[in-house]
Coordinates of C-alpha atoms in Angstrom, one line a residue:
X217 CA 0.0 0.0 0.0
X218 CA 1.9 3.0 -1.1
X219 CA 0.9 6.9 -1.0
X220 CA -1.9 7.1 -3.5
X221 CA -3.5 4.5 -2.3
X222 CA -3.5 6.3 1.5
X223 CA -4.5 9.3 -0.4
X224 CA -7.9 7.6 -1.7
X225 CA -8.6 6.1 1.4
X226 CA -8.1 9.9 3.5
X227 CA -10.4 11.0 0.5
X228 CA -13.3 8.5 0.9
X229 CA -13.2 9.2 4.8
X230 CA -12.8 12.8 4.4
X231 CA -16.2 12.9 2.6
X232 CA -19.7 13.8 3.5
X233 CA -21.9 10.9 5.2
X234 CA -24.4 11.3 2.0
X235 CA -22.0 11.4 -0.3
X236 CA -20.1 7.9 0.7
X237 CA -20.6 5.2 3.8
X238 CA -16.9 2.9 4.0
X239 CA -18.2 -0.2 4.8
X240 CA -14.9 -2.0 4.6
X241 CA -11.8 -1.5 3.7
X242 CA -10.6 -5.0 2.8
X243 CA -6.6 -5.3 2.9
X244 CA -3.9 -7.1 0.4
X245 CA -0.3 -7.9 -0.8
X246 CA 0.6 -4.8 -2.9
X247 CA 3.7 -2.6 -3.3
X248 CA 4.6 -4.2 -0.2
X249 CA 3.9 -6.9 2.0
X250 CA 0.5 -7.6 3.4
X251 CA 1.9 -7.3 6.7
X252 CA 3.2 -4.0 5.9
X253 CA 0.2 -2.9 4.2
X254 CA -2.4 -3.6 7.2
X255 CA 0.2 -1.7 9.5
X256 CA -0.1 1.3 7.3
X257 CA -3.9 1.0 7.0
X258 CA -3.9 0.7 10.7
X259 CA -1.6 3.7 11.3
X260 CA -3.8 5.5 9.2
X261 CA -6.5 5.5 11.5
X262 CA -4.5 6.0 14.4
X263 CA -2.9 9.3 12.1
X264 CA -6.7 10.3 12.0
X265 CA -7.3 9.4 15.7
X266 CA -4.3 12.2 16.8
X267 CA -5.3 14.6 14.0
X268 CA -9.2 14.7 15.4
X269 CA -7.9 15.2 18.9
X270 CA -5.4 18.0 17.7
X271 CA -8.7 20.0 15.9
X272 CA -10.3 19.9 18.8
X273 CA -7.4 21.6 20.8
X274 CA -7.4 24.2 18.0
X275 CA -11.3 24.7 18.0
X276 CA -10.7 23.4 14.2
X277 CA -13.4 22.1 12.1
X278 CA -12.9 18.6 12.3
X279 CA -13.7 17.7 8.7
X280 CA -13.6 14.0 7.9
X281 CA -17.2 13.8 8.2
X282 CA -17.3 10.2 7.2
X283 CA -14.7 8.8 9.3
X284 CA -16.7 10.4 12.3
X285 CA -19.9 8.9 11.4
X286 CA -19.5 5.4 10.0
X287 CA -17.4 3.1 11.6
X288 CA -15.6 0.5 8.6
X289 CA -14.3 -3.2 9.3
X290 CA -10.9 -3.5 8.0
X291 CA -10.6 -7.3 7.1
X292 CA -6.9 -8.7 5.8
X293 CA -7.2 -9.7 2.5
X294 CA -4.5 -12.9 1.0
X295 CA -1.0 -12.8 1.0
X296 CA -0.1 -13.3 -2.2
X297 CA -1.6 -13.4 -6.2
X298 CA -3.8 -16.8 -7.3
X299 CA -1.3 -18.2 -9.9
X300 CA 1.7 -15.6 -10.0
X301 CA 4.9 -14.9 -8.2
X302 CA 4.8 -12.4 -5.6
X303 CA 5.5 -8.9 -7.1
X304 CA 7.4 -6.3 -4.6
X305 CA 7.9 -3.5 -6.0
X306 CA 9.1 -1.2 -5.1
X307 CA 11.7 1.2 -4.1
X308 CA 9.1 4.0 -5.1
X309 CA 7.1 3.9 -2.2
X310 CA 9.9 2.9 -0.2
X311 CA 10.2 0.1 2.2
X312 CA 6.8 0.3 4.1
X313 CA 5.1 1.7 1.4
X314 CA 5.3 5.4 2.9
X315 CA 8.9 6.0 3.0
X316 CA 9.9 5.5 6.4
X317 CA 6.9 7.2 7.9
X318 CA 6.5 4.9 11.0
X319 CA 10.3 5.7 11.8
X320 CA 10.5 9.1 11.3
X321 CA 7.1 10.2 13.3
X322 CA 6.8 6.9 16.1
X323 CA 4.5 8.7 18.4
X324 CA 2.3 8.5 15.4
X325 CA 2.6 5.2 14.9
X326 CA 0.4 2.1 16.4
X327 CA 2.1 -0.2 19.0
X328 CA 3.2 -3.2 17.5
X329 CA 0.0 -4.7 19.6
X330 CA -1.8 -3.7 16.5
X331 CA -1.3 -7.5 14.9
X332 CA -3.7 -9.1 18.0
X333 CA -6.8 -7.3 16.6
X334 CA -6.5 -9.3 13.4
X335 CA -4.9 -12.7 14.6
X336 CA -5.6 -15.0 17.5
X337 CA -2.8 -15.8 20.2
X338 CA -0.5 -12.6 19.5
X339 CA 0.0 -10.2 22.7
X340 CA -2.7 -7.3 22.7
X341 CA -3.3 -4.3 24.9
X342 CA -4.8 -4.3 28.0
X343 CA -7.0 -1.3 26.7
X344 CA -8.8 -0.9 23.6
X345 CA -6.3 1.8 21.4
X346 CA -8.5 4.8 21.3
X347 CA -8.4 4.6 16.9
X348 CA -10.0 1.7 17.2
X349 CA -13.3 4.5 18.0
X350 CA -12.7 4.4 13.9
X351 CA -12.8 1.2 12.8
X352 CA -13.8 -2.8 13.7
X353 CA -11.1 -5.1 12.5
X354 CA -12.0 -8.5 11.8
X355 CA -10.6 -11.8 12.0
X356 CA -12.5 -13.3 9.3
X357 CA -10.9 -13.2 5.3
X358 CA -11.3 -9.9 3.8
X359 CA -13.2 -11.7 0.6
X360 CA -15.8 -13.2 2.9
X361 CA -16.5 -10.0 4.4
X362 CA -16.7 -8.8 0.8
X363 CA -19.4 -11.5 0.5
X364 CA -21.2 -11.1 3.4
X365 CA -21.9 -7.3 3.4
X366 CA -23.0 -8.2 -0.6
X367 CA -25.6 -10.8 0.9
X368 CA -26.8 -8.4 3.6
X369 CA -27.4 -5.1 1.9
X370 CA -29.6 -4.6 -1.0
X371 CA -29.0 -5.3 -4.6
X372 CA -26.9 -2.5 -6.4
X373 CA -26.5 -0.7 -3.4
X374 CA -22.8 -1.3 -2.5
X375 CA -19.9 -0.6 -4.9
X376 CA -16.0 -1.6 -4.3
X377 CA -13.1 0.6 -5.3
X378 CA -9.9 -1.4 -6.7
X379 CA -7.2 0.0 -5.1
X380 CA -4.8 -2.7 -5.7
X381 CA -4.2 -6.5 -7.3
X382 CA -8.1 -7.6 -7.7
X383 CA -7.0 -11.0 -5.6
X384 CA -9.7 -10.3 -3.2
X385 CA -12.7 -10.0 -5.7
X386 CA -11.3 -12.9 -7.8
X387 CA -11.5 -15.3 -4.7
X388 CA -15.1 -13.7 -3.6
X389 CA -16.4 -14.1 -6.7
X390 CA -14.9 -18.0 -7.2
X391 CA -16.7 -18.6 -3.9
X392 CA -20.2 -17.0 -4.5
X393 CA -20.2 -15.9 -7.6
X394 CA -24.1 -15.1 -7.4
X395 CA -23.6 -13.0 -4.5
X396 CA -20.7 -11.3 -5.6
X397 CA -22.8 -9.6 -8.5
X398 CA -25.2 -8.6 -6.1
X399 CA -22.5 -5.6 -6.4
X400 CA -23.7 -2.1 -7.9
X401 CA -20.4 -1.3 -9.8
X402 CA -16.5 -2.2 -9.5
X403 CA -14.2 1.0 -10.0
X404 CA -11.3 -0.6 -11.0
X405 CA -8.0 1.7 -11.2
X406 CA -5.4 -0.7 -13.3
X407 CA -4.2 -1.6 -16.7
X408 CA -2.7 0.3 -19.6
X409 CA -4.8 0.1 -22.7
X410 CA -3.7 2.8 -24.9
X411 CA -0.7 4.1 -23.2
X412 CA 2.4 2.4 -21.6
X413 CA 2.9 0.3 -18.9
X414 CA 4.3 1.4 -15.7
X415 CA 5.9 -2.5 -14.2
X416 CA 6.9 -3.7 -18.3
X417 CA 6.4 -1.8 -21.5
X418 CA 2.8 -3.1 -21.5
X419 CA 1.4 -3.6 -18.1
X420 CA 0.5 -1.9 -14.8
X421 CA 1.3 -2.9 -11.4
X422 CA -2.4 -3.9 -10.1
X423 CA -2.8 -6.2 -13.1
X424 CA 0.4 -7.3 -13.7
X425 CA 1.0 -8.4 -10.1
X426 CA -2.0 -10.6 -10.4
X427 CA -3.3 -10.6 -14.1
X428 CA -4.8 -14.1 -13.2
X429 CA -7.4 -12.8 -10.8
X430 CA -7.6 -10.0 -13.0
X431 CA -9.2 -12.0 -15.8
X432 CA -11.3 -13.6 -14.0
X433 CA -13.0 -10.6 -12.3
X434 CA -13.4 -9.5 -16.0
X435 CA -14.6 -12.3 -17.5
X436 CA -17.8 -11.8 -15.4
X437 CA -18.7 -9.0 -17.6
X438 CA -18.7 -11.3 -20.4
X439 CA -22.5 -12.5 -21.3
X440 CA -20.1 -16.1 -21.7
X441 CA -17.5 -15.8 -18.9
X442 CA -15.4 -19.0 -20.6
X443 CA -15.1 -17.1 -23.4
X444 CA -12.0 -14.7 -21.5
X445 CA -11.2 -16.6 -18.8
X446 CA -7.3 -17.3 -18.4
X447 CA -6.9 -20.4 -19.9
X448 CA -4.9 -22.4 -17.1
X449 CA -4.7 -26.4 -16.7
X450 CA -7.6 -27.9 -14.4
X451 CA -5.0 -29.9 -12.3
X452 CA -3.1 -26.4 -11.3
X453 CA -6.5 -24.6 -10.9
X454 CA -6.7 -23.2 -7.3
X455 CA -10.3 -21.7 -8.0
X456 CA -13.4 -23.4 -10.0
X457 CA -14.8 -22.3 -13.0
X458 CA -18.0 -20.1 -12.9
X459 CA -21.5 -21.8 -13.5
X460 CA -22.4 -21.8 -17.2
X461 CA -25.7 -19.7 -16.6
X462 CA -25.0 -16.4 -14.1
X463 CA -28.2 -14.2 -13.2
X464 CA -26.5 -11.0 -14.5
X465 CA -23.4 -9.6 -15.8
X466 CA -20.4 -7.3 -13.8
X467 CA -21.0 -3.8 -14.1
X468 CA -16.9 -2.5 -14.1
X469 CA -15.7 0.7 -14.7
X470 CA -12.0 0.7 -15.4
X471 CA -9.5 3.9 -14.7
X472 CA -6.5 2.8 -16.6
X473 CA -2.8 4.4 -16.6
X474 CA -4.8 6.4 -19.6
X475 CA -6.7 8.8 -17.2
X476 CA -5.1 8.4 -13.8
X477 CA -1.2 9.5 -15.0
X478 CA -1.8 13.2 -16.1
X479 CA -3.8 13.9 -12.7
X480 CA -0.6 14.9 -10.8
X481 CA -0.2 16.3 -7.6
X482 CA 2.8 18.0 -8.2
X483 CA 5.7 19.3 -5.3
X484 CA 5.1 22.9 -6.0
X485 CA 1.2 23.3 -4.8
X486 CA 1.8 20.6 -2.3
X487 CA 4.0 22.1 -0.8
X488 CA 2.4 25.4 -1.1
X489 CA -0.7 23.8 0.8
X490 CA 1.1 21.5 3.3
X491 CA 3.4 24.7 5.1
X492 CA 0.2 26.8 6.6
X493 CA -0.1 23.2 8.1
X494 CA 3.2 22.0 9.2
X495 CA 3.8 25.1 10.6
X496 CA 0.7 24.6 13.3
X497 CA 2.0 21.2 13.7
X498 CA -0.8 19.0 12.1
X499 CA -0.4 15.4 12.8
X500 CA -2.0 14.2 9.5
X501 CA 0.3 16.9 7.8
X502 CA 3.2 15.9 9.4
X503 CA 3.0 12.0 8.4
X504 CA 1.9 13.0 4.9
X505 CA 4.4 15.5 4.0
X506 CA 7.1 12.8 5.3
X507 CA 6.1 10.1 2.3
X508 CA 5.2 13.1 -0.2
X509 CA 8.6 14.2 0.4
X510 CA 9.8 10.6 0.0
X511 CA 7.8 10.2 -3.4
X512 CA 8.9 13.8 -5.0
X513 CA 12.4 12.6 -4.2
X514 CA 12.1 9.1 -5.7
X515 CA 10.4 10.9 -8.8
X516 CA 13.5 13.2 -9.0
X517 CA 16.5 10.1 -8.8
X518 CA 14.0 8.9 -11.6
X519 CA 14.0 11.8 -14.1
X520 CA 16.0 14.6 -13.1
X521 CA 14.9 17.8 -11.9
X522 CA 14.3 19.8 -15.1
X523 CA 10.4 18.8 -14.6
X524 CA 8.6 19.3 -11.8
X525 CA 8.0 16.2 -10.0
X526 CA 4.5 15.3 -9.5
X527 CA 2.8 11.9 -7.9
X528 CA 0.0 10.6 -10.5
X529 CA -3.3 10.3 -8.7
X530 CA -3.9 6.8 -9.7
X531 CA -5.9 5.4 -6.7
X532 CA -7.5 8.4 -5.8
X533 CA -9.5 8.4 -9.3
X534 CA -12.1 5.9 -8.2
X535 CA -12.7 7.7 -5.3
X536 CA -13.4 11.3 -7.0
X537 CA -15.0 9.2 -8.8
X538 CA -17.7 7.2 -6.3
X539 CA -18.2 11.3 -5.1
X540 CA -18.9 12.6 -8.7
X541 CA -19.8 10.1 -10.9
X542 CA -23.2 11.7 -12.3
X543 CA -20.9 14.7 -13.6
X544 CA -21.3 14.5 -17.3
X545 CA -17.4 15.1 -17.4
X546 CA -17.0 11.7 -16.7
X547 CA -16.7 10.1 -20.2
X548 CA -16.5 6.5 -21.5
X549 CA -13.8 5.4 -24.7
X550 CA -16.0 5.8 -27.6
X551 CA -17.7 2.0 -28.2
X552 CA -18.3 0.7 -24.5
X553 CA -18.4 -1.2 -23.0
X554 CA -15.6 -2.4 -24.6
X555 CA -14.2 -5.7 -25.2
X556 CA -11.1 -5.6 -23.2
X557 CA -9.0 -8.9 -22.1
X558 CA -6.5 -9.6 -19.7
X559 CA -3.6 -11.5 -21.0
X560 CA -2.3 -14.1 -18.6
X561 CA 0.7 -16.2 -20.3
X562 CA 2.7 -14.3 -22.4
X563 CA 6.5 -13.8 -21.2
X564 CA 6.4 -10.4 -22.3
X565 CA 3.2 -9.0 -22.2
X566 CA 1.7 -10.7 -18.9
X567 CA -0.7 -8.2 -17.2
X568 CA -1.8 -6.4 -20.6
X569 CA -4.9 -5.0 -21.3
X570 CA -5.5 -6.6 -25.0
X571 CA -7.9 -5.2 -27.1
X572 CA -9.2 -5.2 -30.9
X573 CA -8.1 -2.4 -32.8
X574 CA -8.7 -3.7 -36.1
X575 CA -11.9 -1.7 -36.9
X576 CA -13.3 -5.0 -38.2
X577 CA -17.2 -5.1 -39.0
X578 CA -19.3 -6.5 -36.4
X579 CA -22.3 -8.9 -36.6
X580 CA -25.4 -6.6 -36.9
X581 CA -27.6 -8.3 -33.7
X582 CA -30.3 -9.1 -35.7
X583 CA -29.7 -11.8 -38.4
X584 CA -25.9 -12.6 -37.6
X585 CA -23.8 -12.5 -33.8
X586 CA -21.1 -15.2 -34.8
X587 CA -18.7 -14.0 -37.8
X588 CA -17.2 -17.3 -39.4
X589 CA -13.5 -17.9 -38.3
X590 CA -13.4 -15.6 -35.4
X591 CA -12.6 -18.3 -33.4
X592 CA -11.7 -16.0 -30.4
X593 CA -14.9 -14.3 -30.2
X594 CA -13.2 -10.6 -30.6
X595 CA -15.9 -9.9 -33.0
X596 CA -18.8 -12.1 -32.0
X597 CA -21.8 -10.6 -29.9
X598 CA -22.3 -13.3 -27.2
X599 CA -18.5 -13.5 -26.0
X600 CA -15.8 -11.5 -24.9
X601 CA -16.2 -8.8 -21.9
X602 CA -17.8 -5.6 -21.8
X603 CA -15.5 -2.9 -20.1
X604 CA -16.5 0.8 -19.2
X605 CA -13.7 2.3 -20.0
X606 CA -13.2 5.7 -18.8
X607 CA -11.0 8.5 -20.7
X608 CA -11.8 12.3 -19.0
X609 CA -12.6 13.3 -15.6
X610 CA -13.9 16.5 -14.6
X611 CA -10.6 17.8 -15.1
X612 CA -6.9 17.0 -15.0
X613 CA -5.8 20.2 -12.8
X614 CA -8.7 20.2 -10.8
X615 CA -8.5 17.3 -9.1
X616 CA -5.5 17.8 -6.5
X617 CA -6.8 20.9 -5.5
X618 CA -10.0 19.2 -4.6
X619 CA -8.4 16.6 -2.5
X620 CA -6.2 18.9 -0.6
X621 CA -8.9 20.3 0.1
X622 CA -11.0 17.8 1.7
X623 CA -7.8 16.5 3.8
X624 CA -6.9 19.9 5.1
X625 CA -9.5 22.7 5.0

């Protein structure tokens, strides 16, 4: 879990109660360990927990509407991808996933206590820890909880935002797949489909770190799922197939490397926002500005210093999204959903979002749906997936000022 993704999740909290509810925030492997990951998720909320207290003192508004009203389970999510190797990335976000934040502010970080709310027979505190006012953490698989808050609430009530490897959907889905499209929409921010890759020359980190689970979350917008799913030998299967006849199909919105790269947060007007707060000694300022700083300097050993260095919003997206979806702003690629497939086994395209750009004719939907010798389906009307693929936002430059916003007043 590295900075964008903290960034989406202080944005979905920082939001009005009738705008969002977090229901759960549901935790995986990613740019880091899993381990890692639910220790920054839970340090987040215990960030939150001193920041609250420290508006107070300062007869602040306390923003963060959300966070004070609805109380989310954080559930841990697998360890690693279905079929894949592990995939560490990364140096960018540093070794924790927020450059060193835990050593540089401790008092802001939570006791190392912190594993006993999410595994039996570790030492705990005496005490409840007073951030746990924000949030329930469960013992039970993140993709069951998934599964059961599906089952609970109403149809097409809840959505889920991909912030990550789609591991978690891919085994919720396996295990109920009924249930799991019970689900309203899946905001999914991954893949390069036009543009390139950011982990190869093709592929993006989500996907690429598990493109298995990937396709199979995909293929479920697919009127025949077996028409994209990854093709991979029974006997090294570790999920089943999906039923031949499914009530419905996914409704997924995807935010590819296309749209999310060019919404930047760059150094100059973060640091332009983040000084007012420093200087009054915000806590949440404080542990952000340590893994900004971190990023803008990574971004720098990267490419220099003749461009301003800038973090792409890449996460975030679904979130602004979720809040102002109904903008008309919001556009989809021209022709979605689109047919957009997952590749699982190449050796140098793994992780790639593969499309058809042939500008082939289609089958008209009334007298014809097969065209002879498409034996993959890219043309045919009854296989392949349907992707909403989104390519503009309400604006580029808007967006950062927006969220520093929400997060600081």
């Amino acid at each position: 879990m590295g900075a964008d993704d903290v960034l989406a999740m202080l944005l979905a909290l920082a939001s009005k109660p009738e705008e969002l509810e977090v229901m759960l925030i549901s935790v995986t492997y990613g740019n880091v360990s899993l381990e890692s990951c639910l220790r920054n998720v839970v340090g987040l909320f215990h960030v939150l927990d001193h920041e609250m207290e420290w508006r107070k003192s300062q007869g602040k508004s306390l923003g963060f509407e959300a966070l004070r009203t609805y109380k989310p389970i954080v559930a841990v999510g697998p360890e690693h991808p279905l079929e894949d190797e592990i995939l560490m990335a990364d140096s960018f976000h540093g070794a924790d996933g927020l450059h060193g934040v835990h050593e540089a502010h401790p008092h802001l970080s939570p006791a190392d206590t912190w594993k006993a709310l999410f595994k039996d027979g570790l030492p705990g505190e005496t005490e409840a820890p007073s951030y746990l006012k924000y949030f329930t953490p469960s013992k039970t698989p993140g993709h069951k909880e998934i599964l059961r808050i599906l089952k609970e609430e109403p149809a097409d009530t809840v959505s889920i935002c991909v912030l990550g490897p789609l591991t978690n959907l891919a085994l919720a889905a396996a295990e109920d797949p009924e249930t799991f499209l019970r689900v309203k929409e899946v905001a999914v921010m991954g893949g390069a489909v036009e543009c390139e890759g950011n982990v190869t020359p093709v592929a993006e980190f989500n996907t690429y770190a598990d493109a298995v689970s990937a396709a199979r979350v995909f293929a479920l917008t697919s009127p025949n799922p077996t028409s994209t799913m990854p093709p991979i030998p029974k006997a090294k299967a570790t999920l089943p197939p999906y039923p031949e006849k499914l009530s419905k199909l996914l409704n997924l919105s995807l935010f590819p490397l296309d749209i999310t790269t060019p919404h930047l947060l760059n150094m100059g007007f973060f640091v332009e926002k983040i000084e007012s707060q420093l200087a009054v000694e915000s806590p949440l300022a404080q542990w952000v500005n340590t893994f900004m700083t971190g990023i803008f300097r990574q971004i720098i050993s990267m490419v220099g210093d003749k461009v301003e260095p800038g973090l792409s919003l890449h996460d975030p997206i679904t979130v602004w999204y979720m809040l102002t979806g109904s903008d008309p702003a919001w556009k989809l690629a021209k022709g979605a959903p689109e047919d957009i497939r997952i590749e699982t086994s190449g050796q140098w395209t793994h992780g790639m979002h593969v499309s058809d750009r042939r500008g082939r004719t289609r089958p008209d939907g009334v007298t014809t749906f097969e065209i002879p010798g498409d034996e993959d389906g890219w043309l045919s009307l009854r296989k392949g997936n349907r992707i909403n693929r989104y390519v503009s936002s309400p604006g580029e430059m808007a967006f950062a000022p927006v969220l520093m916003e929400r997060l600081f007043g």
